[in-house]
Amino acid sequence: EQGLHLEERPADTPGDVVPAAQALVTARVGAIYIPNDNTAAQAFDGIVQTATRAGIPVISADPDDIGRGVLLAVGVGFYHSGLA
């Protein structure tokens, strides 16, 4: 209804993540979302660098990523959920 289309690029290992991000850039996506995922977390900086060079905003599932190059974050941060 909102005109959004999801493009997925799987990454089984941290070494697959940056090529997946590059594939999203090639597909001309409007934004890249980083979920709370260990594989993506290990390559976080590479995702942000790839997206930033292409002028694509990055959205994270972890609010603790604010200040690390993401436009916004939606979700519960691990720090705060650990305190709870």
PDB file of C-alpha atoms in Angstrom:
ATOM      1  CA  GLU A   1       0.000   0.000   0.000  1.00  0.00           C
ATOM      2  CA  GLN A   2       2.876   2.376   0.728  1.00  0.00           C
ATOM      3  CA  GLY A   3       4.719   1.637  -2.500  1.00  0.00           C
ATOM      4  CA  LEU A   4       7.631  -0.045  -0.764  1.00  0.00           C
ATOM      5  CA  HIS A   5       9.425  -2.972  -2.347  1.00  0.00           C
ATOM      6  CA  LEU A   6      11.753  -5.270  -0.410  1.00  0.00           C
ATOM      7  CA  GLU A   7      15.031  -6.327  -2.017  1.00  0.00           C
ATOM      8  CA  GLU A   8      16.856  -9.083  -0.153  1.00  0.00           C
ATOM      9  CA  ARG A   9      20.472 -10.131  -0.579  1.00  0.00           C
ATOM     10  CA  PRO A  10      21.467 -13.054   1.639  1.00  0.00           C
ATOM     11  CA  ALA A  11      24.862 -13.259   3.306  1.00  0.00           C
ATOM     12  CA  ASP A  12      25.885 -16.515   4.968  1.00  0.00           C
ATOM     13  CA  THR A  13      29.273 -15.313   6.213  1.00  0.00           C
ATOM     14  CA  PRO A  14      30.697 -11.885   7.145  1.00  0.00           C
ATOM     15  CA  GLY A  15      32.683 -12.033   3.905  1.00  0.00           C
ATOM     16  CA  ASP A  16      29.412 -12.172   1.949  1.00  0.00           C
ATOM     17  CA  VAL A  17      27.949  -9.051   3.536  1.00  0.00           C
ATOM     18  CA  VAL A  18      29.776  -6.269   1.667  1.00  0.00           C
ATOM     19  CA  PRO A  19      29.168  -7.910  -1.731  1.00  0.00           C
ATOM     20  CA  ALA A  20      25.489  -8.182  -0.749  1.00  0.00           C
ATOM     21  CA  ALA A  21      25.467  -4.472   0.150  1.00  0.00           C
ATOM     22  CA  GLN A  22      27.148  -3.695  -3.169  1.00  0.00           C
ATOM     23  CA  ALA A  23      24.435  -5.689  -4.949  1.00  0.00           C
ATOM     24  CA  LEU A  24      21.804  -3.564  -3.192  1.00  0.00           C
ATOM     25  CA  VAL A  25      23.602  -0.413  -4.366  1.00  0.00           C
ATOM     26  CA  THR A  26      23.593  -1.774  -7.919  1.00  0.00           C
ATOM     27  CA  ALA A  27      19.866  -2.470  -7.572  1.00  0.00           C
ATOM     28  CA  ARG A  28      19.438   1.226  -6.651  1.00  0.00           C
ATOM     29  CA  VAL A  29      17.590   0.638  -3.406  1.00  0.00           C
ATOM     30  CA  GLY A  30      16.314   3.631  -1.465  1.00  0.00           C
ATOM     31  CA  ALA A  31      17.784   2.495   1.871  1.00  0.00           C
ATOM     32  CA  ILE A  32      19.634  -0.417   3.452  1.00  0.00           C
ATOM     33  CA  TYR A  33      18.314  -1.993   6.644  1.00  0.00           C
ATOM     34  CA  ILE A  34      20.707  -3.791   8.997  1.00  0.00           C
ATOM     35  CA  PRO A  35      18.859  -6.301  11.199  1.00  0.00           C
ATOM     36  CA  ASN A  36      20.027  -7.528  14.586  1.00  0.00           C
ATOM     37  CA  ASP A  37      22.157 -10.280  13.144  1.00  0.00           C
ATOM     38  CA  ASN A  38      25.648 -11.449  14.109  1.00  0.00           C
ATOM     39  CA  THR A  39      26.785 -11.846  10.501  1.00  0.00           C
ATOM     40  CA  ALA A  40      25.682  -8.322   9.567  1.00  0.00           C
ATOM     41  CA  ALA A  41      27.112  -6.925  12.816  1.00  0.00           C
ATOM     42  CA  GLN A  42      30.559  -8.301  11.994  1.00  0.00           C
ATOM     43  CA  ALA A  43      30.511  -6.405   8.691  1.00  0.00           C
ATOM     44  CA  PHE A  44      28.629  -3.338   9.950  1.00  0.00           C
ATOM     45  CA  ASP A  45      31.312  -0.804   8.992  1.00  0.00           C
ATOM     46  CA  GLY A  46      31.575  -2.248   5.473  1.00  0.00           C
ATOM     47  CA  ILE A  47      27.816  -1.955   4.969  1.00  0.00           C
ATOM     48  CA  VAL A  48      27.783   1.650   6.150  1.00  0.00           C
ATOM     49  CA  GLN A  49      30.817   2.585   4.021  1.00  0.00           C
ATOM     50  CA  THR A  50      29.336   0.956   0.916  1.00  0.00           C
ATOM     51  CA  ALA A  51      25.980   2.671   1.389  1.00  0.00           C
ATOM     52  CA  THR A  52      27.487   6.047   2.286  1.00  0.00           C
ATOM     53  CA  ARG A  53      29.669   6.108  -0.838  1.00  0.00           C
ATOM     54  CA  ALA A  54      26.524   5.497  -2.900  1.00  0.00           C
ATOM     55  CA  GLY A  55      24.464   8.103  -1.043  1.00  0.00           C
ATOM     56  CA  ILE A  56      22.089   5.469   0.335  1.00  0.00           C
ATOM     57  CA  PRO A  57      20.814   5.879   3.910  1.00  0.00           C
ATOM     58  CA  VAL A  58      21.282   3.034   6.384  1.00  0.00           C
ATOM     59  CA  ILE A  59      18.654   2.030   8.929  1.00  0.00           C
ATOM     60  CA  SER A  60      19.577  -0.214  11.835  1.00  0.00           C
ATOM     61  CA  ALA A  61      17.545  -2.428  14.139  1.00  0.00           C
ATOM     62  CA  ASP A  62      19.828  -1.431  17.039  1.00  0.00           C
ATOM     63  CA  PRO A  63      19.518   2.087  18.515  1.00  0.00           C
ATOM     64  CA  ASP A  64      23.058   1.690  19.854  1.00  0.00           C
ATOM     65  CA  ASP A  65      24.228   2.119  16.236  1.00  0.00           C
ATOM     66  CA  ILE A  66      23.233   5.803  16.217  1.00  0.00           C
ATOM     67  CA  GLY A  67      26.437   7.773  15.749  1.00  0.00           C
ATOM     68  CA  ARG A  68      28.014   4.986  13.701  1.00  0.00           C
ATOM     69  CA  GLY A  69      26.776   6.217  10.322  1.00  0.00           C
ATOM     70  CA  VAL A  70      23.137   5.154  10.334  1.00  0.00           C
ATOM     71  CA  LEU A  71      20.341   7.581   9.545  1.00  0.00           C
ATOM     72  CA  LEU A  72      18.001   6.090  12.117  1.00  0.00           C
ATOM     73  CA  ALA A  73      17.433   3.018  14.210  1.00  0.00           C
ATOM     74  CA  VAL A  74      14.248   1.175  15.038  1.00  0.00           C
ATOM     75  CA  GLY A  75      14.246  -1.457  17.749  1.00  0.00           C
ATOM     76  CA  VAL A  76      15.415  -2.280  21.230  1.00  0.00           C
ATOM     77  CA  GLY A  77      19.118  -1.756  21.869  1.00  0.00           C
ATOM     78  CA  PHE A  78      21.022  -4.677  23.309  1.00  0.00           C
ATOM     79  CA  TYR A  79      22.342  -2.543  26.169  1.00  0.00           C
ATOM     80  CA  HIS A  80      18.886  -1.503  27.323  1.00  0.00           C
ATOM     81  CA  SER A  81      17.332  -4.915  26.822  1.00  0.00           C
ATOM     82  CA  GLY A  82      20.188  -6.407  28.859  1.00  0.00           C
ATOM     83  CA  LEU A  83      19.480  -4.000  31.704  1.00  0.00           C
ATOM     84  CA  ALA A  84      15.818  -4.938  31.621  1.00  0.00           C
TER      85      ALA A  84
END
